[in-house]
Structure formats: C-alpha cells, structure tokens
Amino acid sequence: MITRRYANCRDGQIHLRESGPADAPVIAFYHQTASSGVMFEKVMDRLSDRYRCLSFDSPGFGQSYQPENIPDLAFQADRLMEAMDDLGVDQFHACGHHTGGCAALEMPGRHPGRFLSLTLIGPVLVNDAEKAEYRKTFIRPFAAEPTGAFLQTAWDYLAMLGANHSLELHLREMVDHLTAHRTMPMAFSGVWNQDVESLFRAIDVPLHIMCSKDDVLWPLFERARTVRPDAHTSIVEGADFQPDRDPDGVASALAAFLEKLPS
C-alpha cells in the first residue's frame, strides 16, 4: 500500500508517497517538470516488496509548499535533502526523471556520502545550441490568462509529450501542470542554466541511465553514454511518461541495476 505524508524542510513542507518495509534499502524518486511524485506510483507498486520507496513532490509542485522563487536546481536539491533528513534517512538510492534527474545531479556533490547509486531517466546532457532550442518549448509552454484559452494550449502540449496515452494520465498531468503554472518556468530555467555535463561527469557513485526512443530527450541519450561509458544503460518504452506507461520495464531495469551493486 502506498501512503502519503509530509516531511519538513527549511522553508515549508514536502509532500511524499511512501511504500515498502521501513527497514528495507531506500529508493528516492524525483519527478519531471511539471508533474508530481504520483508519476512513480506504478513503479513503487512493483518494487515495494524489496525496497522502501519514497516519491517526493518537489517544492512548487504537487502538494508541496509553494516557494516564492526557485533560483536554481541546487535550491530544489537542498530542500529535498532536508526532507530526507527529517525522515531520518541517511543513505539511499536516487532515481530522477528529466528535471528530477537534474536536481538529483546536484545532490551528491553538495551532500557527500549519502548516495548509494543514481539512476537518471532521460539525462539532460545538452550543449548551448540545444539549450536555446529547448528553451523555445520548455520554459513556459503555456501562460494562464482570464479567457481560459491557455487550457487548450496546455492540453495540446501534454499530448505532444505522450500524456494522451490515456485520458486518466492526460487529466492527471493537466491538474499537476496547472498547479505548477507559476513555478514551472522557474524549474525549466534551472535546467537550462545548469552545467549538467560537469555534474554528470563528477558523479562518483554507481550510475544508471535510462530512456525511451520516443522520449523528447532521446537524442541526448547516446551522448550521455559516450560521456559516461561506465554507466549501466537501459532502454524502456513510454515517451516522456515511462514510469506510467512502462512501469514493468522501468521497475525491472531499476531492480536489475540495483541488484548488481555490492551490498
């Protein structure tokens, strides 16, 4: 059973989902922009017999507190690590999807000794020219205004990313994106301002990269493999919503990676 609770950080409360035995190894999940921790529930269901799974809503998303500003992804990383401290979790495996992976990349260097491994679903290994292109779509894909016309723009944007795989997924993501309409551009700006390659090269824990061929970030996956040939790699299905659309593939790939690590 997945339960829901809050953990405290410096500025407010972080909402999270939890499943699995309290004494099992911990996997912390971090979501993409502008989703929430609900995107990992199906994967948690498949792993909670072996792991304590914690899926967080980042500050400004889902049911976590709304910060006035998100200056960079180090801000997100530190608040999420403060939530881990409040939960009493010392060491853990981390799994971040898109923006969640970018935030997770900030954590090992800022909080050494805490990470047992890092899995990135859709590593965002972009150069400056690619950042300029991604900024055209992934900064403020829609802007709220009084007529409500932006609702169709938001709906179509989510369809482009693959949320229209099911009406349930499309509606759920619509709600999460509307909740985060103010903070979404801040988080996206944090991604495109991040020196992700330097952080990616510096990761000194076992690294696992995962993607699907219809993910918007698939063109960057081969570069990630080249930069870190030591990384374990997995290809799954599901466009930009792999944990929802291919939970068996994601859970199996993650478990296979973790089970090979030294105990």
mmCIF file of C-alpha atoms in Angstrom, residues 4-199:
data_model
loop_
_atom_site.group_PDB
_atom_site.id
_atom_site.type_symbol
_atom_site.label_atom_id
_atom_site.label_comp_id
_atom_site.label_asym_id
_atom_site.label_seq_id
_atom_site.Cartn_x
_atom_site.Cartn_y
_atom_site.Cartn_z
ATOM 1 C CA ARG A 4 1.111 9.797 1.819
ATOM 2 C CA ARG A 5 2.692 12.160 4.310
ATOM 3 C CA TYR A 6 4.751 15.330 4.711
ATOM 4 C CA ALA A 7 8.356 15.958 5.668
ATOM 5 C CA ASN A 8 9.725 19.294 6.817
ATOM 6 C CA CYS A 9 12.376 21.356 5.066
ATOM 7 C CA ARG A 10 13.791 24.786 5.866
ATOM 8 C CA ASP A 11 11.027 26.731 4.140
ATOM 9 C CA GLY A 12 7.941 24.529 4.329
ATOM 10 C CA GLN A 13 6.564 21.034 3.946
ATOM 11 C CA ILE A 14 7.437 18.497 1.269
ATOM 12 C CA HIS A 15 4.696 16.072 0.265
ATOM 13 C CA LEU A 16 5.693 12.466 -0.448
ATOM 14 C CA ARG A 17 4.396 9.000 -1.137
ATOM 15 C CA GLU A 18 5.846 6.008 0.678
ATOM 16 C CA SER A 19 5.675 2.240 0.317
ATOM 17 C CA GLY A 20 7.658 -0.822 1.306
ATOM 18 C CA PRO A 21 9.261 -2.117 4.513
ATOM 19 C CA ALA A 22 10.621 0.546 6.851
ATOM 20 C CA ASP A 23 13.925 -1.328 7.232
ATOM 21 C CA ALA A 24 14.486 -2.017 3.512
ATOM 22 C CA PRO A 25 17.003 -0.149 1.307
ATOM 23 C CA VAL A 26 15.578 3.241 0.300
ATOM 24 C CA ILE A 27 14.921 4.480 -3.229
ATOM 25 C CA ALA A 28 14.062 8.187 -3.509
ATOM 26 C CA PHE A 29 12.176 9.222 -6.661
ATOM 27 C CA TYR A 30 12.200 12.749 -8.136
ATOM 28 C CA HIS A 31 9.712 13.773 -10.825
ATOM 29 C CA GLN A 32 9.895 15.747 -14.059
ATOM 30 C CA THR A 33 8.533 19.269 -14.587
ATOM 31 C CA ALA A 34 5.655 19.882 -14.096
ATOM 32 C CA SER A 35 4.464 16.522 -12.804
ATOM 33 C CA SER A 36 4.474 15.310 -9.205
ATOM 34 C CA GLY A 37 5.536 12.234 -7.276
ATOM 35 C CA VAL A 38 2.376 10.419 -8.354
ATOM 36 C CA MET A 39 4.162 9.572 -11.619
ATOM 37 C CA PHE A 40 6.156 6.867 -9.799
ATOM 38 C CA GLU A 41 3.287 5.078 -8.054
ATOM 39 C CA LYS A 42 3.145 2.155 -10.507
ATOM 40 C CA VAL A 43 6.887 1.629 -10.233
ATOM 41 C CA MET A 44 6.667 1.790 -6.444
ATOM 42 C CA ASP A 45 3.992 -0.922 -6.505
ATOM 43 C CA ARG A 46 6.414 -3.198 -8.339
ATOM 44 C CA LEU A 47 9.416 -2.549 -6.085
ATOM 45 C CA SER A 48 7.949 -2.191 -2.610
ATOM 46 C CA ASP A 49 8.401 -5.875 -1.790
ATOM 47 C CA ARG A 50 12.179 -5.241 -1.754
ATOM 48 C CA TYR A 51 12.666 -1.520 -1.204
ATOM 49 C CA ARG A 52 11.350 1.349 0.853
ATOM 50 C CA CYS A 53 10.180 3.713 -1.884
ATOM 51 C CA LEU A 54 9.843 7.460 -1.316
ATOM 52 C CA SER A 55 8.444 9.631 -4.113
ATOM 53 C CA PHE A 56 8.607 13.374 -3.495
ATOM 54 C CA ASP A 57 6.715 16.382 -4.816
ATOM 55 C CA SER A 58 9.432 18.983 -5.383
ATOM 56 C CA PRO A 59 8.894 22.456 -3.874
ATOM 57 C CA GLY A 60 6.398 24.283 -6.072
ATOM 58 C CA PHE A 61 4.815 21.097 -7.446
ATOM 59 C CA GLY A 62 2.074 18.693 -6.473
ATOM 60 C CA GLN A 63 1.076 19.167 -2.845
ATOM 61 C CA SER A 64 4.404 20.501 -1.569
ATOM 62 C CA TYR A 65 4.753 24.077 -0.404
ATOM 63 C CA GLN A 66 4.944 26.881 -2.976
ATOM 64 C CA PRO A 67 8.218 28.837 -2.743
ATOM 65 C CA GLU A 68 8.278 32.460 -3.820
ATOM 66 C CA ASN A 69 11.207 31.698 -6.093
ATOM 67 C CA ILE A 70 13.195 28.717 -7.367
ATOM 68 C CA PRO A 71 16.548 30.319 -8.162
ATOM 69 C CA ASP A 72 18.240 27.130 -9.388
ATOM 70 C CA LEU A 73 18.147 23.375 -9.082
ATOM 71 C CA ALA A 74 20.548 23.413 -6.131
ATOM 72 C CA PHE A 75 17.665 25.054 -4.231
ATOM 73 C CA GLN A 76 15.407 22.124 -5.091
ATOM 74 C CA ALA A 77 18.126 19.609 -4.251
ATOM 75 C CA ASP A 78 18.815 21.094 -0.821
ATOM 76 C CA ARG A 79 15.141 21.290 0.169
ATOM 77 C CA LEU A 80 14.619 17.658 -0.881
ATOM 78 C CA MET A 81 17.687 16.573 1.088
ATOM 79 C CA GLU A 82 16.340 18.420 4.126
ATOM 80 C CA ALA A 83 13.171 16.362 3.753
ATOM 81 C CA MET A 84 15.300 13.191 3.766
ATOM 82 C CA ASP A 85 16.972 14.409 6.961
ATOM 83 C CA ASP A 86 13.568 14.979 8.540
ATOM 84 C CA LEU A 87 12.599 11.423 7.626
ATOM 85 C CA GLY A 88 15.764 10.114 9.256
ATOM 86 C CA VAL A 89 17.124 8.626 6.031
ATOM 87 C CA ASP A 90 20.910 8.638 5.840
ATOM 88 C CA GLN A 91 21.946 6.706 2.722
ATOM 89 C CA PHE A 92 19.742 5.893 -0.258
ATOM 90 C CA HIS A 93 19.480 5.138 -3.952
ATOM 91 C CA ALA A 94 18.117 8.002 -6.071
ATOM 92 C CA CYS A 95 16.071 7.911 -9.279
ATOM 93 C CA GLY A 96 15.302 11.179 -11.068
ATOM 94 C CA HIS A 97 13.235 11.700 -14.200
ATOM 95 C CA HIS A 98 14.130 14.632 -16.525
ATOM 96 C CA THR A 99 14.178 17.718 -14.245
ATOM 97 C CA GLY A 100 14.130 15.424 -11.232
ATOM 98 C CA GLY A 101 17.324 13.878 -12.551
ATOM 99 C CA CYS A 102 18.896 17.313 -12.945
ATOM 100 C CA ALA A 103 18.046 18.126 -9.322
ATOM 101 C CA ALA A 104 19.428 14.759 -8.221
ATOM 102 C CA LEU A 105 22.704 15.505 -10.027
ATOM 103 C CA GLU A 106 23.223 18.437 -7.657
ATOM 104 C CA MET A 107 22.903 16.304 -4.543
ATOM 105 C CA PRO A 108 25.992 14.032 -4.315
ATOM 106 C CA GLY A 109 28.479 16.885 -4.511
ATOM 107 C CA ARG A 110 26.537 19.019 -2.039
ATOM 108 C CA HIS A 111 25.757 16.128 0.327
ATOM 109 C CA PRO A 112 28.619 13.630 0.018
ATOM 110 C CA GLY A 113 28.377 10.141 1.423
ATOM 111 C CA ARG A 114 24.590 9.937 1.230
ATOM 112 C CA PHE A 115 24.096 8.334 -2.178
ATOM 113 C CA LEU A 116 24.352 4.602 -2.867
ATOM 114 C CA SER A 117 23.542 4.981 -6.581
ATOM 115 C CA LEU A 118 21.931 7.343 -9.063
ATOM 116 C CA THR A 119 19.503 6.484 -11.863
ATOM 117 C CA LEU A 120 18.595 9.135 -14.448
ATOM 118 C CA ILE A 121 15.579 8.611 -16.694
ATOM 119 C CA GLY A 122 16.160 10.898 -19.678
ATOM 120 C CA PRO A 123 19.514 12.509 -18.834
ATOM 121 C CA VAL A 124 19.505 16.158 -19.957
ATOM 122 C CA LEU A 125 23.006 16.375 -21.427
ATOM 123 C CA VAL A 126 22.568 19.471 -23.610
ATOM 124 C CA ASN A 127 25.033 21.851 -25.253
ATOM 125 C CA ASP A 128 24.419 25.595 -25.558
ATOM 126 C CA ALA A 129 22.825 25.399 -29.016
ATOM 127 C CA GLU A 130 20.435 22.671 -27.864
ATOM 128 C CA LYS A 131 19.563 24.632 -24.754
ATOM 129 C CA ALA A 132 18.470 27.509 -26.979
ATOM 130 C CA GLU A 133 16.166 25.182 -28.931
ATOM 131 C CA TYR A 134 14.697 23.515 -25.838
ATOM 132 C CA ARG A 135 14.035 26.921 -24.275
ATOM 133 C CA LYS A 136 11.571 27.661 -27.101
ATOM 134 C CA THR A 137 9.213 24.953 -25.812
ATOM 135 C CA PHE A 138 10.359 24.131 -22.306
ATOM 136 C CA ILE A 139 10.313 27.361 -20.326
ATOM 137 C CA ARG A 140 6.678 28.495 -20.320
ATOM 138 C CA PRO A 141 4.721 26.147 -22.595
ATOM 139 C CA PHE A 142 1.525 27.937 -21.603
ATOM 140 C CA ALA A 143 0.634 31.045 -19.607
ATOM 141 C CA ALA A 144 -2.551 31.337 -17.549
ATOM 142 C CA GLU A 145 -4.883 34.156 -18.619
ATOM 143 C CA PRO A 146 -8.509 35.125 -17.887
ATOM 144 C CA THR A 147 -10.171 33.770 -21.054
ATOM 145 C CA GLY A 148 -9.074 30.183 -20.337
ATOM 146 C CA ALA A 149 -7.799 29.711 -23.892
ATOM 147 C CA PHE A 150 -4.496 28.560 -22.430
ATOM 148 C CA LEU A 151 -6.187 25.352 -21.259
ATOM 149 C CA GLN A 152 -6.228 24.023 -24.832
ATOM 150 C CA THR A 153 -2.580 25.006 -25.253
ATOM 151 C CA ALA A 154 -1.680 23.108 -22.081
ATOM 152 C CA TRP A 155 -3.738 20.091 -23.167
ATOM 153 C CA ASP A 156 -2.020 20.000 -26.579
ATOM 154 C CA TYR A 157 1.429 20.431 -25.005
ATOM 155 C CA LEU A 158 0.849 17.373 -22.800
ATOM 156 C CA ALA A 159 -0.382 15.383 -25.797
ATOM 157 C CA MET A 160 2.855 16.204 -27.604
ATOM 158 C CA LEU A 161 4.807 14.706 -24.678
ATOM 159 C CA GLY A 162 2.751 11.493 -24.733
ATOM 160 C CA ALA A 163 0.308 12.097 -21.872
ATOM 161 C CA ASN A 164 -2.592 11.346 -24.248
ATOM 162 C CA HIS A 165 -1.743 7.646 -23.963
ATOM 163 C CA SER A 166 -4.798 7.522 -21.691
ATOM 164 C CA LEU A 167 -7.415 10.046 -20.630
ATOM 165 C CA GLU A 168 -6.627 9.327 -16.973
ATOM 166 C CA LEU A 169 -2.944 10.202 -17.453
ATOM 167 C CA HIS A 170 -3.766 13.268 -19.545
ATOM 168 C CA LEU A 171 -6.167 14.629 -16.927
ATOM 169 C CA ARG A 172 -3.810 13.922 -14.039
ATOM 170 C CA GLU A 173 -0.922 15.706 -15.758
ATOM 171 C CA MET A 174 -3.188 18.603 -16.659
ATOM 172 C CA VAL A 175 -4.006 19.108 -12.979
ATOM 173 C CA ASP A 176 -0.337 18.912 -11.953
ATOM 174 C CA HIS A 177 0.718 21.345 -14.674
ATOM 175 C CA LEU A 178 -1.982 23.851 -13.730
ATOM 176 C CA THR A 179 -0.945 23.601 -10.084
ATOM 177 C CA ALA A 180 2.631 24.434 -11.110
ATOM 178 C CA HIS A 181 1.873 27.080 -13.753
ATOM 179 C CA ARG A 182 3.837 29.697 -11.773
ATOM 180 C CA THR A 183 6.816 27.559 -10.725
ATOM 181 C CA MET A 184 7.188 25.538 -13.941
ATOM 182 C CA PRO A 185 9.158 28.277 -15.790
ATOM 183 C CA MET A 186 11.459 28.627 -12.766
ATOM 184 C CA ALA A 187 12.294 24.920 -12.737
ATOM 185 C CA PHE A 188 12.780 24.767 -16.508
ATOM 186 C CA SER A 189 15.062 27.807 -16.338
ATOM 187 C CA GLY A 190 17.071 25.992 -13.681
ATOM 188 C CA VAL A 191 17.595 23.086 -16.083
ATOM 189 C CA TRP A 192 18.834 25.239 -18.963
ATOM 190 C CA ASN A 193 21.092 27.282 -16.659
ATOM 191 C CA GLN A 194 22.680 24.192 -15.122
ATOM 192 C CA ASP A 195 26.161 22.971 -16.059
ATOM 193 C CA VAL A 196 24.769 19.467 -16.325
ATOM 194 C CA GLU A 197 27.731 17.904 -18.111
ATOM 195 C CA SER A 198 30.177 18.856 -15.369
ATOM 196 C CA LEU A 199 27.840 17.467 -12.717
#
